[in-house]
Coordinates of C-alpha atoms in Angstrom, one line a residue:
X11 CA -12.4 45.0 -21.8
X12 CA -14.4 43.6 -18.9
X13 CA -11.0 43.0 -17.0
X14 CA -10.1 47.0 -17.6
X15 CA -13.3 48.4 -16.9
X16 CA -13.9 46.1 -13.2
X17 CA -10.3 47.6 -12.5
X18 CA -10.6 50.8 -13.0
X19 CA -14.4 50.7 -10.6
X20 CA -12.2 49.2 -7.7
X21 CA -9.9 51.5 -8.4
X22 CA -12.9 54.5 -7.7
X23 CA -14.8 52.6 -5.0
X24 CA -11.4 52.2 -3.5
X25 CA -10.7 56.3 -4.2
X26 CA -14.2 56.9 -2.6
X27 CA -14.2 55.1 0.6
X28 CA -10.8 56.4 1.3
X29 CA -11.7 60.7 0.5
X30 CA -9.6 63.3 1.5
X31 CA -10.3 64.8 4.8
X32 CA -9.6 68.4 3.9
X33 CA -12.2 67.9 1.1
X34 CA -15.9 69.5 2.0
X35 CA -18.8 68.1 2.5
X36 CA -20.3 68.9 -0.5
X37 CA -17.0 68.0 -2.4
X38 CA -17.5 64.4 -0.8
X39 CA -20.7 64.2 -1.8
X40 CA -20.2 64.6 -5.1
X41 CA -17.4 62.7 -5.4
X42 CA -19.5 59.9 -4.1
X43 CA -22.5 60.4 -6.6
X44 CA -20.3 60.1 -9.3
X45 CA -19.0 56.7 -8.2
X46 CA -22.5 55.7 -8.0
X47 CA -23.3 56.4 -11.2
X48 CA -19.9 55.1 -12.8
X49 CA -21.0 51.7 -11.0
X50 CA -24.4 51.5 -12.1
X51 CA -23.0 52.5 -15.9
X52 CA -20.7 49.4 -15.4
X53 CA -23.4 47.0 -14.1
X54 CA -25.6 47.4 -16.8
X55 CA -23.0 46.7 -19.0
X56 CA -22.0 43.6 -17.2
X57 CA -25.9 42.4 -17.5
X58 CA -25.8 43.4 -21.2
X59 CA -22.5 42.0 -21.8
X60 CA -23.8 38.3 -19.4
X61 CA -26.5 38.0 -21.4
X62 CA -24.6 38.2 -24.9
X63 CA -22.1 35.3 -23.5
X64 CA -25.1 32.9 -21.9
X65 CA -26.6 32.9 -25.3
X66 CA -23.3 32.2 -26.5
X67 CA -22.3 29.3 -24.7
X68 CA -25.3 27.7 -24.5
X69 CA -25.6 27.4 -28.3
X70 CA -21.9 26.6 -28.4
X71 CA -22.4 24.0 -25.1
X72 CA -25.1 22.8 -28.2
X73 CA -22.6 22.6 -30.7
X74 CA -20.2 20.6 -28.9
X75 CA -21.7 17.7 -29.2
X76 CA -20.0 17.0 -32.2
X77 CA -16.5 16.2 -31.4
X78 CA -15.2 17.8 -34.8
X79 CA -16.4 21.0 -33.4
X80 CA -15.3 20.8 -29.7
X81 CA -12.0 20.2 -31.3
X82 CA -12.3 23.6 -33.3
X83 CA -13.6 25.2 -30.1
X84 CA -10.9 24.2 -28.0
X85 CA -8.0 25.4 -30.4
X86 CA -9.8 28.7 -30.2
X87 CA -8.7 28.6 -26.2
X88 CA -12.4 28.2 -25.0
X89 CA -11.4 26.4 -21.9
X90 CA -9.2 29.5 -20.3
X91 CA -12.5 31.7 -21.7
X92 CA -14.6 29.4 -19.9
X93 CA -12.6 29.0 -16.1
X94 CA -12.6 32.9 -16.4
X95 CA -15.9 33.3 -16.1
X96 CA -16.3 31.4 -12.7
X97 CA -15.2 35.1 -11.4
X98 CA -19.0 36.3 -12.5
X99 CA -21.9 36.7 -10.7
X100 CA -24.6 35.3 -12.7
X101 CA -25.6 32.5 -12.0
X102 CA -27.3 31.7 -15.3
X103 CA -24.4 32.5 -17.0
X104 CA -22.1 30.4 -14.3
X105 CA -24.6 27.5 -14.6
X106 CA -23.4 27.4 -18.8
X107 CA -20.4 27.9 -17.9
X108 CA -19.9 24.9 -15.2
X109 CA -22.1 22.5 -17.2
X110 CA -19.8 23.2 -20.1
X111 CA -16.7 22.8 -18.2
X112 CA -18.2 19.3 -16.8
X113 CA -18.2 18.2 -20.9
X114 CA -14.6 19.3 -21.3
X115 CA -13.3 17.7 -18.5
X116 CA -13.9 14.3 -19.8
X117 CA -10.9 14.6 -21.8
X118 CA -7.1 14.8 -20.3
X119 CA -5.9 17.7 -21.9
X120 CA -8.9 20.3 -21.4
X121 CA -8.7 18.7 -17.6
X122 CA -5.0 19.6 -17.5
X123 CA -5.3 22.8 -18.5
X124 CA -8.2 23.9 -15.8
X125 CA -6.1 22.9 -13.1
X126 CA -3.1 25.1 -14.0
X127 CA -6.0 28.1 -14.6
X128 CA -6.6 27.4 -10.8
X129 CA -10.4 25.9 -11.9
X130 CA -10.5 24.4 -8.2
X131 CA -9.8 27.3 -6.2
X132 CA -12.4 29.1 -7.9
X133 CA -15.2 26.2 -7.7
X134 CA -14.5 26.4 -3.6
X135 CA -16.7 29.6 -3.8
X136 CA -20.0 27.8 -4.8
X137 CA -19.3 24.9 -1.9
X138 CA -21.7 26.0 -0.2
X139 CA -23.7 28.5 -2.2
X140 CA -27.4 29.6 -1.5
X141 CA -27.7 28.1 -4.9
X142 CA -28.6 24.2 -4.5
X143 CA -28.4 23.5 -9.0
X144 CA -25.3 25.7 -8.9
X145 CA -23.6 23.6 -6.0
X146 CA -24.7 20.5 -7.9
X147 CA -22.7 21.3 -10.7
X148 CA -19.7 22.2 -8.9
X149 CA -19.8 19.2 -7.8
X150 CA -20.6 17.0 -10.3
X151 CA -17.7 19.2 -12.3
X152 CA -15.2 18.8 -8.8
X153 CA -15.6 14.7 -9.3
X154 CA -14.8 14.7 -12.9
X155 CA -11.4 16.8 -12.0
X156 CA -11.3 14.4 -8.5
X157 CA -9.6 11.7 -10.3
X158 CA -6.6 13.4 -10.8
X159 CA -4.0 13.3 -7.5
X160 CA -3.2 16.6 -8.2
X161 CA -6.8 17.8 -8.3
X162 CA -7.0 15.6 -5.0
X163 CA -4.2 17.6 -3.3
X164 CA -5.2 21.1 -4.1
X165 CA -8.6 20.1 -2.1
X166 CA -6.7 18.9 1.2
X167 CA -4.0 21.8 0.6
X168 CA -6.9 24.5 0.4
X169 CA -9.1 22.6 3.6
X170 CA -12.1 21.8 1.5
X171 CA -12.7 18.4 2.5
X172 CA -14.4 20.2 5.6
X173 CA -16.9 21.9 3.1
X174 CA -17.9 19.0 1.0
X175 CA -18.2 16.6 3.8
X176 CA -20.8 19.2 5.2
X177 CA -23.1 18.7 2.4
X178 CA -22.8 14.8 2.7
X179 CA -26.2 16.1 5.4
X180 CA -28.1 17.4 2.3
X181 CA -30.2 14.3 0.9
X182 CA -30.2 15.3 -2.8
X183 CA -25.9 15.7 -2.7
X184 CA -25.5 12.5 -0.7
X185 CA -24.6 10.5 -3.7
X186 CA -22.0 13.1 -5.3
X187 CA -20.8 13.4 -2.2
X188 CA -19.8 10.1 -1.1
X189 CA -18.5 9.8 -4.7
X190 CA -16.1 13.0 -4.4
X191 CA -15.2 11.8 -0.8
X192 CA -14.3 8.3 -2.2
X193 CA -11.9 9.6 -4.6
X194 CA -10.2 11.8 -2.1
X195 CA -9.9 8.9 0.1
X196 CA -7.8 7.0 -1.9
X197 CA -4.6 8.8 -0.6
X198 CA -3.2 8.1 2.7
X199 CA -3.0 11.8 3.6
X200 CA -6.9 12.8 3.0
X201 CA -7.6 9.7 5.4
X202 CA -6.3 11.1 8.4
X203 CA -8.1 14.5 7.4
X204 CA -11.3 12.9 7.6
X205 CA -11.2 11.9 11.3
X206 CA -11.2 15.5 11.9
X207 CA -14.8 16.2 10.2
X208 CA -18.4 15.0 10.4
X209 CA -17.3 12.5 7.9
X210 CA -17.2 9.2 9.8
X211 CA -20.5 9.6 12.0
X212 CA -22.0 10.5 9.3
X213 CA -20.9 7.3 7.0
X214 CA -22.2 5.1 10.2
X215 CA -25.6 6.8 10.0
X216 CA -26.0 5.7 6.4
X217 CA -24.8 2.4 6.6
X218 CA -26.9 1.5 9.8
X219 CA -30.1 3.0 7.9
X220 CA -29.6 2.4 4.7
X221 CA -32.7 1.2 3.3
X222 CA -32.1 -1.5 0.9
X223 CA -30.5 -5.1 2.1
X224 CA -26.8 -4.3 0.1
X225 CA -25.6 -0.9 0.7
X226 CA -24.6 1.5 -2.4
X227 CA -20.9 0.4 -3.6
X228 CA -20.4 4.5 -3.3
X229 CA -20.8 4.4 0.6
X230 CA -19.3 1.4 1.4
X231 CA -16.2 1.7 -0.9
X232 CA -15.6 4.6 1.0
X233 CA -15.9 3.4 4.4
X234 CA -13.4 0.2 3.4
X235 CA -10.7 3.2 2.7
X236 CA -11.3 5.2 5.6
X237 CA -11.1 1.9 7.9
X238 CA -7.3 1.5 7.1
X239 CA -6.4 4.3 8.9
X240 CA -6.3 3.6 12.3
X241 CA -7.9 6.3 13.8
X242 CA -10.9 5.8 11.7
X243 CA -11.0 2.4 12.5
X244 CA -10.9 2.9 16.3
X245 CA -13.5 5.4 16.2
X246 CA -16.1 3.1 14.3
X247 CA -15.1 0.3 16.9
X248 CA -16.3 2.3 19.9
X249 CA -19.4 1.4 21.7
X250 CA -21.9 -0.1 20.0
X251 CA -21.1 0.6 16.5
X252 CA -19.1 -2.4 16.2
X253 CA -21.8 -4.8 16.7
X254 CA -24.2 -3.0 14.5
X255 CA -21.6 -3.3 11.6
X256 CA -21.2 -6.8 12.1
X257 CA -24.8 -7.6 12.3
X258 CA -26.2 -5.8 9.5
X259 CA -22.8 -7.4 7.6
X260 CA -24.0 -11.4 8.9
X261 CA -27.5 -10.7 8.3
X262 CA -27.5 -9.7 4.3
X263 CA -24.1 -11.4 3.9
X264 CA -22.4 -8.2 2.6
X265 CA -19.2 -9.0 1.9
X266 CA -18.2 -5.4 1.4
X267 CA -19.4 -4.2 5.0
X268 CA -17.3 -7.4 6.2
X269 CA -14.4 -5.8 4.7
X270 CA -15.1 -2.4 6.9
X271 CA -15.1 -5.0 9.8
X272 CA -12.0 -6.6 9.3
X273 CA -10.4 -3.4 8.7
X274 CA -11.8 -2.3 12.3
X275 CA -10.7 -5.2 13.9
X276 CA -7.3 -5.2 11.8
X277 CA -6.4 -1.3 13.0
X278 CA -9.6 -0.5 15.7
X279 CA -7.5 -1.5 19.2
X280 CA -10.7 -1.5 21.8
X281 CA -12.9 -4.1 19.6
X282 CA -11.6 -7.7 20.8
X283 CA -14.7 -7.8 23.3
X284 CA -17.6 -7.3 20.4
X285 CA -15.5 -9.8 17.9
X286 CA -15.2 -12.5 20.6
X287 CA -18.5 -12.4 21.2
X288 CA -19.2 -12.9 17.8
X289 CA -16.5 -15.5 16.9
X290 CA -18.7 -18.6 17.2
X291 CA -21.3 -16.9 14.8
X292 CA -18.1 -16.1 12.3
X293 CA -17.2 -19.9 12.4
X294 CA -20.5 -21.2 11.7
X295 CA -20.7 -18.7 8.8
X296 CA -17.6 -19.8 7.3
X297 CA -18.4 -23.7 7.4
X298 CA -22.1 -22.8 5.4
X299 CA -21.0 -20.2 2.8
X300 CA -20.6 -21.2 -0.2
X301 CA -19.1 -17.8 -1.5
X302 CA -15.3 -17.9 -1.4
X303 CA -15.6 -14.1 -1.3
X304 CA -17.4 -14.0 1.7
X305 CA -15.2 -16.7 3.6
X306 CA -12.6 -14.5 2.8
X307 CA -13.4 -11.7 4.5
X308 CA -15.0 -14.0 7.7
X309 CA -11.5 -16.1 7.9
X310 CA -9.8 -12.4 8.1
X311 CA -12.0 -11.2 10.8
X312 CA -11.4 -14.6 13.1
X313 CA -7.6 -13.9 12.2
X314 CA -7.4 -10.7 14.1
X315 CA -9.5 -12.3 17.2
X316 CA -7.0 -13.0 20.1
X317 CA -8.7 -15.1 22.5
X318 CA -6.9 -17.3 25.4
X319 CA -8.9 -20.4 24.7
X320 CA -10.1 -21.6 21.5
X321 CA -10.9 -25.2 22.0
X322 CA -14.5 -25.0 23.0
X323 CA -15.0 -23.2 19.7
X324 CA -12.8 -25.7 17.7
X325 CA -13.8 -28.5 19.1
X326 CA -16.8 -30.6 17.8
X327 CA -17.8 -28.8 14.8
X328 CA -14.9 -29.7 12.1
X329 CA -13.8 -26.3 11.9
X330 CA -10.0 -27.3 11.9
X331 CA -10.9 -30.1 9.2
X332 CA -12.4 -27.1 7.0
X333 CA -9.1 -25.1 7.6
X334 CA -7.1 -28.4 6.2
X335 CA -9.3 -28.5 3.8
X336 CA -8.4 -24.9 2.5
X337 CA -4.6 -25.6 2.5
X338 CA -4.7 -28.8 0.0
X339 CA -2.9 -27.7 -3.0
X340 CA -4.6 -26.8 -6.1
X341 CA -8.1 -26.5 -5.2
X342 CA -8.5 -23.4 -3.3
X343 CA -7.9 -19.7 -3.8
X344 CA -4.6 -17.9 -2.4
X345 CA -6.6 -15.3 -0.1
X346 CA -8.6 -18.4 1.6
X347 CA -5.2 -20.2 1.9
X348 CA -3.6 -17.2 3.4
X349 CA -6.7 -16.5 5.7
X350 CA -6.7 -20.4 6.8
X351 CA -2.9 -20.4 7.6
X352 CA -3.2 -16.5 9.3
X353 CA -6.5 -18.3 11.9
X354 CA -4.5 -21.5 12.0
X355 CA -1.8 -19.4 14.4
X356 CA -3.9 -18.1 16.5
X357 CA -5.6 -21.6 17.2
X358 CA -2.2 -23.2 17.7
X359 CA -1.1 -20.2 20.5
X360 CA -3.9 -22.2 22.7
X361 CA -2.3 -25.0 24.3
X362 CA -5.9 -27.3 24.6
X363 CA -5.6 -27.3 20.7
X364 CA -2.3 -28.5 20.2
X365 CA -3.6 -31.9 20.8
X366 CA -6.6 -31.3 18.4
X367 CA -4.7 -30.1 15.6
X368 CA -2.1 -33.2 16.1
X369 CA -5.0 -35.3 15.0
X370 CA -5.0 -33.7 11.8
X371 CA -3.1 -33.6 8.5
X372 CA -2.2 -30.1 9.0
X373 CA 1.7 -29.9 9.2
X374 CA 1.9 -32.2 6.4
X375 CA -0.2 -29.6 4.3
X376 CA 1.4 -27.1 5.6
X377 CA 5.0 -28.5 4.2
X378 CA 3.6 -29.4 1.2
X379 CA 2.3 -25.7 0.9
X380 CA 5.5 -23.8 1.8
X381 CA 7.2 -26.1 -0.8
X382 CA 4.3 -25.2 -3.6
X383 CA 3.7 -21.1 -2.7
X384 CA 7.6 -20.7 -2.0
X385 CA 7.2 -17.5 -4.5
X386 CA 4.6 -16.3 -2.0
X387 CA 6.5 -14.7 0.5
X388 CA 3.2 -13.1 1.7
X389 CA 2.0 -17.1 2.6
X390 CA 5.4 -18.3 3.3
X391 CA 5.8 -15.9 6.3
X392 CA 2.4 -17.1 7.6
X393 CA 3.5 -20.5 7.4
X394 CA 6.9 -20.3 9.2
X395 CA 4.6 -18.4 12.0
X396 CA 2.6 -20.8 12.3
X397 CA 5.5 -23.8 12.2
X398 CA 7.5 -21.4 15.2
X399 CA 4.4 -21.7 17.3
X400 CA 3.9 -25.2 17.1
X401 CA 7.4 -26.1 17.4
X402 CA 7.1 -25.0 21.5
X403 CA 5.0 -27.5 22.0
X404 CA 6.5 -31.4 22.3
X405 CA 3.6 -33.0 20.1
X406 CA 3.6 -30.5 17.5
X407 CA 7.3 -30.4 17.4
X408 CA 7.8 -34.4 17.6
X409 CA 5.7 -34.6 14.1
X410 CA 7.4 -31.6 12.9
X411 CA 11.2 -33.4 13.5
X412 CA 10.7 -36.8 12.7
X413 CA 7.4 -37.0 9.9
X414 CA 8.3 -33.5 8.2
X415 CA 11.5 -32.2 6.0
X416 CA 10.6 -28.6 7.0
X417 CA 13.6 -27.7 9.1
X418 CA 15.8 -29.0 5.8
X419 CA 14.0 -26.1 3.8
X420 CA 13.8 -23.6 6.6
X421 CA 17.4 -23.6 6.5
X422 CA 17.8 -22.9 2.9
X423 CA 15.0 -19.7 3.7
X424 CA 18.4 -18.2 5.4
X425 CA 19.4 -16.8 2.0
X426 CA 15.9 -15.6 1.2
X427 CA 15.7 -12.0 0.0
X428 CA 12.9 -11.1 2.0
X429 CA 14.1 -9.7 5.1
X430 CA 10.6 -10.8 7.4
X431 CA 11.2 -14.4 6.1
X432 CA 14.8 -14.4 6.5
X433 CA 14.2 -13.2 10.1
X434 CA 11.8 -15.7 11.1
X435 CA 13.7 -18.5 9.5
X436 CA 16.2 -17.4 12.2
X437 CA 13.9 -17.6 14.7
X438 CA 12.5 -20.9 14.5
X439 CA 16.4 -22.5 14.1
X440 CA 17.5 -20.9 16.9
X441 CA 14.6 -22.7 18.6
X442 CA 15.5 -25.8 17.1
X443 CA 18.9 -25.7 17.8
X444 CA 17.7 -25.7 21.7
X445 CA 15.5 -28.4 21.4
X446 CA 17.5 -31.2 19.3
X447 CA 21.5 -31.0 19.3
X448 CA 21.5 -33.3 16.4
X449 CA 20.4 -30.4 14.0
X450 CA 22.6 -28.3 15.9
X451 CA 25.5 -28.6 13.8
X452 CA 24.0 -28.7 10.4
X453 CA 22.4 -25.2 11.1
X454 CA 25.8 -23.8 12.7
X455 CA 27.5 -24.8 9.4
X456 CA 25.0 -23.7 6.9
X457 CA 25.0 -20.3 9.0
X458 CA 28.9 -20.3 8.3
X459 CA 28.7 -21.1 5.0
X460 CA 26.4 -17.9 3.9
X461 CA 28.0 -15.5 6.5
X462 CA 31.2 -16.8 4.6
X463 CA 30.0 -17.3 1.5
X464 CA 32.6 -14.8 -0.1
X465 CA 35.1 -15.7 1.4
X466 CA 34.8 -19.6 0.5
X467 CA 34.0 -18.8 -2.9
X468 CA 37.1 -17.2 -2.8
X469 CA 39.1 -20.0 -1.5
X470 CA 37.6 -22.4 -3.4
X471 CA 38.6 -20.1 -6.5
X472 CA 42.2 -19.6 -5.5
X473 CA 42.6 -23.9 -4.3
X474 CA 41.3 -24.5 -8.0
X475 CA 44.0 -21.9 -9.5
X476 CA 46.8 -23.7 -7.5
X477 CA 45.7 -27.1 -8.7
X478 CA 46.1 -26.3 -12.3
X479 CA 49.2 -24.7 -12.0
X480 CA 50.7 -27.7 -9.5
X481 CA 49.7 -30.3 -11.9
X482 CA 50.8 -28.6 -15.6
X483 CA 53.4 -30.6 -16.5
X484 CA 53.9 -28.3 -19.7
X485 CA 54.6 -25.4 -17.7
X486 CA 57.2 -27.3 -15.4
X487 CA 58.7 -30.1 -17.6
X488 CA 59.3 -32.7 -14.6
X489 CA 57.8 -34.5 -12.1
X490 CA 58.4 -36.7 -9.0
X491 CA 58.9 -40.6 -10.0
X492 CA 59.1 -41.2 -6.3
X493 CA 62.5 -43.4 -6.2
X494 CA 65.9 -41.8 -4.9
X495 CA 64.3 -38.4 -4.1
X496 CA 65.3 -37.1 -7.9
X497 CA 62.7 -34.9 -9.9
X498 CA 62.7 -36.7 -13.5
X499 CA 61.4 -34.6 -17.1
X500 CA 63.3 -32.5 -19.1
X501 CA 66.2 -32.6 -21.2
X502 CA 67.5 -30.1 -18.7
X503 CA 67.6 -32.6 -15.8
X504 CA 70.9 -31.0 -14.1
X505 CA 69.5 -27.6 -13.8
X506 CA 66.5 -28.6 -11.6
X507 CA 67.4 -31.9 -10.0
X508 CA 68.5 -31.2 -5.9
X509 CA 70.5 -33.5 -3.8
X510 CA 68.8 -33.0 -0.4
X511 CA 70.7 -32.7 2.2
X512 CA 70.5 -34.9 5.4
X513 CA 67.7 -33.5 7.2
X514 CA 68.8 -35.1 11.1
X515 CA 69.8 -33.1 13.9
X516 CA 69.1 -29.8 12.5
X517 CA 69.3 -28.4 16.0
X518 CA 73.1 -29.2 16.3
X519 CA 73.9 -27.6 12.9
X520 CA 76.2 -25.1 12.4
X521 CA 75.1 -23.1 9.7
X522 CA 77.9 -20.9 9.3
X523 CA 80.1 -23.7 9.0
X524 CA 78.3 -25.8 6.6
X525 CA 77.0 -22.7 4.1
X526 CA 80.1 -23.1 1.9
X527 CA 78.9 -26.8 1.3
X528 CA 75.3 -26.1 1.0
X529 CA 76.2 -23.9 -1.8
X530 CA 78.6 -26.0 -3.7
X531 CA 75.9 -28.9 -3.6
X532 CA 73.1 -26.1 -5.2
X533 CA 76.0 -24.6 -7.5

């Protein structure tokens, strides 16, 4: 009834702010007065009629605490009843109404069913409202819905991210906010949208100035997904924002906020200058913690440093021992390994190391580790990086040769299904191929044999098929005894033994001639 009778006002407003021109004054003004009083009829009504349903649903919001009767309520198609109120005015009434939604939601099918009533589209009203408890309800409702991708598309489709990110400035939303924001982060599309907001100096600001040693998991979770995009990344890498994130991360050895770096240094493309500066204070970090987490995360960051020299850092202070030391079998964790092996490459581009790391045990490890993690392919492509880099380089590649197997195995990676292995693979024998013609060969043939492979699986198929059938002496029933050219076996000896004739001068033959013999010797 409340549907019909708003209709039919906005039908008469409608009727009275468009009046006839050829009607009177006084006609108009009459007209007009009884609008007025048909709306103020229907507003009272509304008030009377808001009033009924707050008292409802606030016992009934009571009620539902008992799942039994939720149960009963929501066969009875509250939830539609519910998302069709968010059309109303009263904020009392919408304050029921939101908080009530908020308890539904927790469940998958009243949560389905808001978003194909269109329950987003009508929250966007109230974000922003003047009404601080009514936007805090929204949004505490919005995050329940948030972890749905569908929920999470309707907000980028309908250009709310803009809106909520706004009320990340308002203190007493901060947390809800950087909750919603996180959820919507986790798709690759919202990322990009957030460059385009307040979003990402805004995220700085907090984590600069937050006021406790570890920063909420809420804001920092959130700038971690934000940081894989690469325009995020850059823009947190500018200036002097770089530094500050890495400081406050060393200081209170937050492993989380060391994530957001290596992220920045992974994508960011103007920070090289603030992470060499730092790269001494990253080593020294790594060879103290005792928190694999946190070397993690440091051993990532020096991964993504591209320096010319590295020897004055490497040199002195055991930090290649410590990367052997994280490739022995067995003992350490996969992401150190990778993050050793991922450093290791850069060292060996830097041809003053290449004498340091030829001191160590490294290549060894590294053979026995591409042997062990061949199921890796994430570590085995690290590896074979790390092997092509060190094989331009005589001492490196004189170990490599003559104390190593690795080019025996490298060759078998030809027939890897991984593409990025099977390429490198090729790389680093076609090196090896111009640096020691004795492996040479062996390569060009294994080459030939997969290129092939079809085809000599075919051969060798059809070879094996003529064998049986040359050698059946069932199927025949003679054989060749080797004496007086005759074919000796069965009872039938006539019919298949052949006098040869004398096989001499062919070229002065005269085959014509001859035929008539040739046929009475076969007759």
């Amino acid at each position: 009834r409340y549907e019909i009778r708003k209709e039919d006002v906005d039908e008469k407003r409608a009727k009275a702010k468009k009046m006839d021109p050829n009607m009177s004054i006084e006609q108009q003004e009459e007209t007009r007065k009884a609008f007025e009083s048909e709306e103020k009829k229907f507003n009272k009504l509304v008030k009377k009629h808001e009033r009924v349903l707050y008292v409802s649903y606030r016992i009934l919001l009571n009620l539902a605490e008992n799942l039994q009767i939720e149960r009963k309520m929501k066969k009875q198609n509250i939830t539609e009843d519910l998302v069709g109120i968010l059309d109303r005015n009263n904020v009392d009434l919408l304050l029921v109404t939101i908080n009530f939604l908020k308890k539904l939601s927790i469940f998958a099918e009243n949560k389905n069913e808001m978003i194909e009533m269109g329950v987003i589209e009508k929250l966007a009203r109230f974000l922003p409202c003047n009404n601080q408890l009514l936007m805090s309800y929204a949004l505490r409702l919005l995050y329940n819905l948030s972890f749905d991708q569908r929920v999470r598309e309707i907000i980028i489709s309908n250009s709310m991210i803009p809106r909520i990110i706004d009320l990340l400035k308002i203190p007493s939303f901060t947390a809800i906010i950087l909750k919603i924001a996180y959820n919507i982060s986790v798709d690759d599309r919202a990322k990009a949208t957030f460059f385009y907001t307040e979003c990402l100096p805004l995220v700085y600001n907090l984590i600069v100035h937050f006021p406790e040693p570890q920063l909420s998991s809420e804001l920092v979770a959130l700038a971690v997904n934000l940081t894989t995009n690469a325009n995020n990344a850059e823009y947190l890498g500018q200036g002097d924002q770089m530094n500050q994130l890495i400081k406050r991360s060393l200081k209170f050895r937050d492993t989380l906020l060391l994530k957001v770096v290596k992220n920045v240094a992974q994508n960011g493309k103007t920070v090289q200058d603030a992470l060499e500066m730092f790269c001494g204070e990253f080593i020294r970090q790594c060879l103290m913690s005792d928190d694999s987490d946190f070397t993690v995360e440091l051993l990532g960051i020096i991964g993504y440093i591209k320096m010319d020299s590295w020897v004055e850092l490497v040199q002195g202070n055991n930090f290649l021992e410590f990367l052997a030391q994280n490739m022995v079998i067995g003992t350490i964790e996969d992401d150190v390994v990778l993050e050793s092996v991922m450093v290791l490459s850069q060292i060996s581009a830097d041809p003053d190391c290449i004498d340091l790391i030829s001191q160590t045990n490294i290549i060894a490890l590294l053979n026995n580790l591409l042997t062990e993690k061949q199921e890796d392919d994430e570590i085995v492509q690290q590896i074979l990086y790390v092997y092509y880099r060190l094989l331009l380089f005589d001492r490196t590649a004189d170990i490599i040769f003559n104390h190593t197997q690795i080019i025996s195995y490298i060759i078998e990676l030809l027939k890897d299904p991984n593409e990025q292995i099977k390429k490198m693979a090729e790389n680093i024998l076609s090196l090896v191929q111009e640096m020691d013609p004795d492996w040479s060969f062996e390569i060009k043939a294994r080459r030939f044999q997969l290129h092939n492979f079809e085809w000599l699986q075919g051969m060798e198929q059809y070879e094996g098929n003529m064998a049986d059938e040359r050698f059946n002496d069932e199927d025949y029933g003679y054989y060749y005894d080797g004496s007086d050219d005759e074919l000796v076996g069965s009872d039938d000896d006539d019919q298949f033994a052949f006098n040869f004739l004398d096989g001499g001068n062919l070229q002065d033959r005269h085959w014509v001639e001859e035929e008539e013999e040739y046929e009475g010797v076969l007759g």
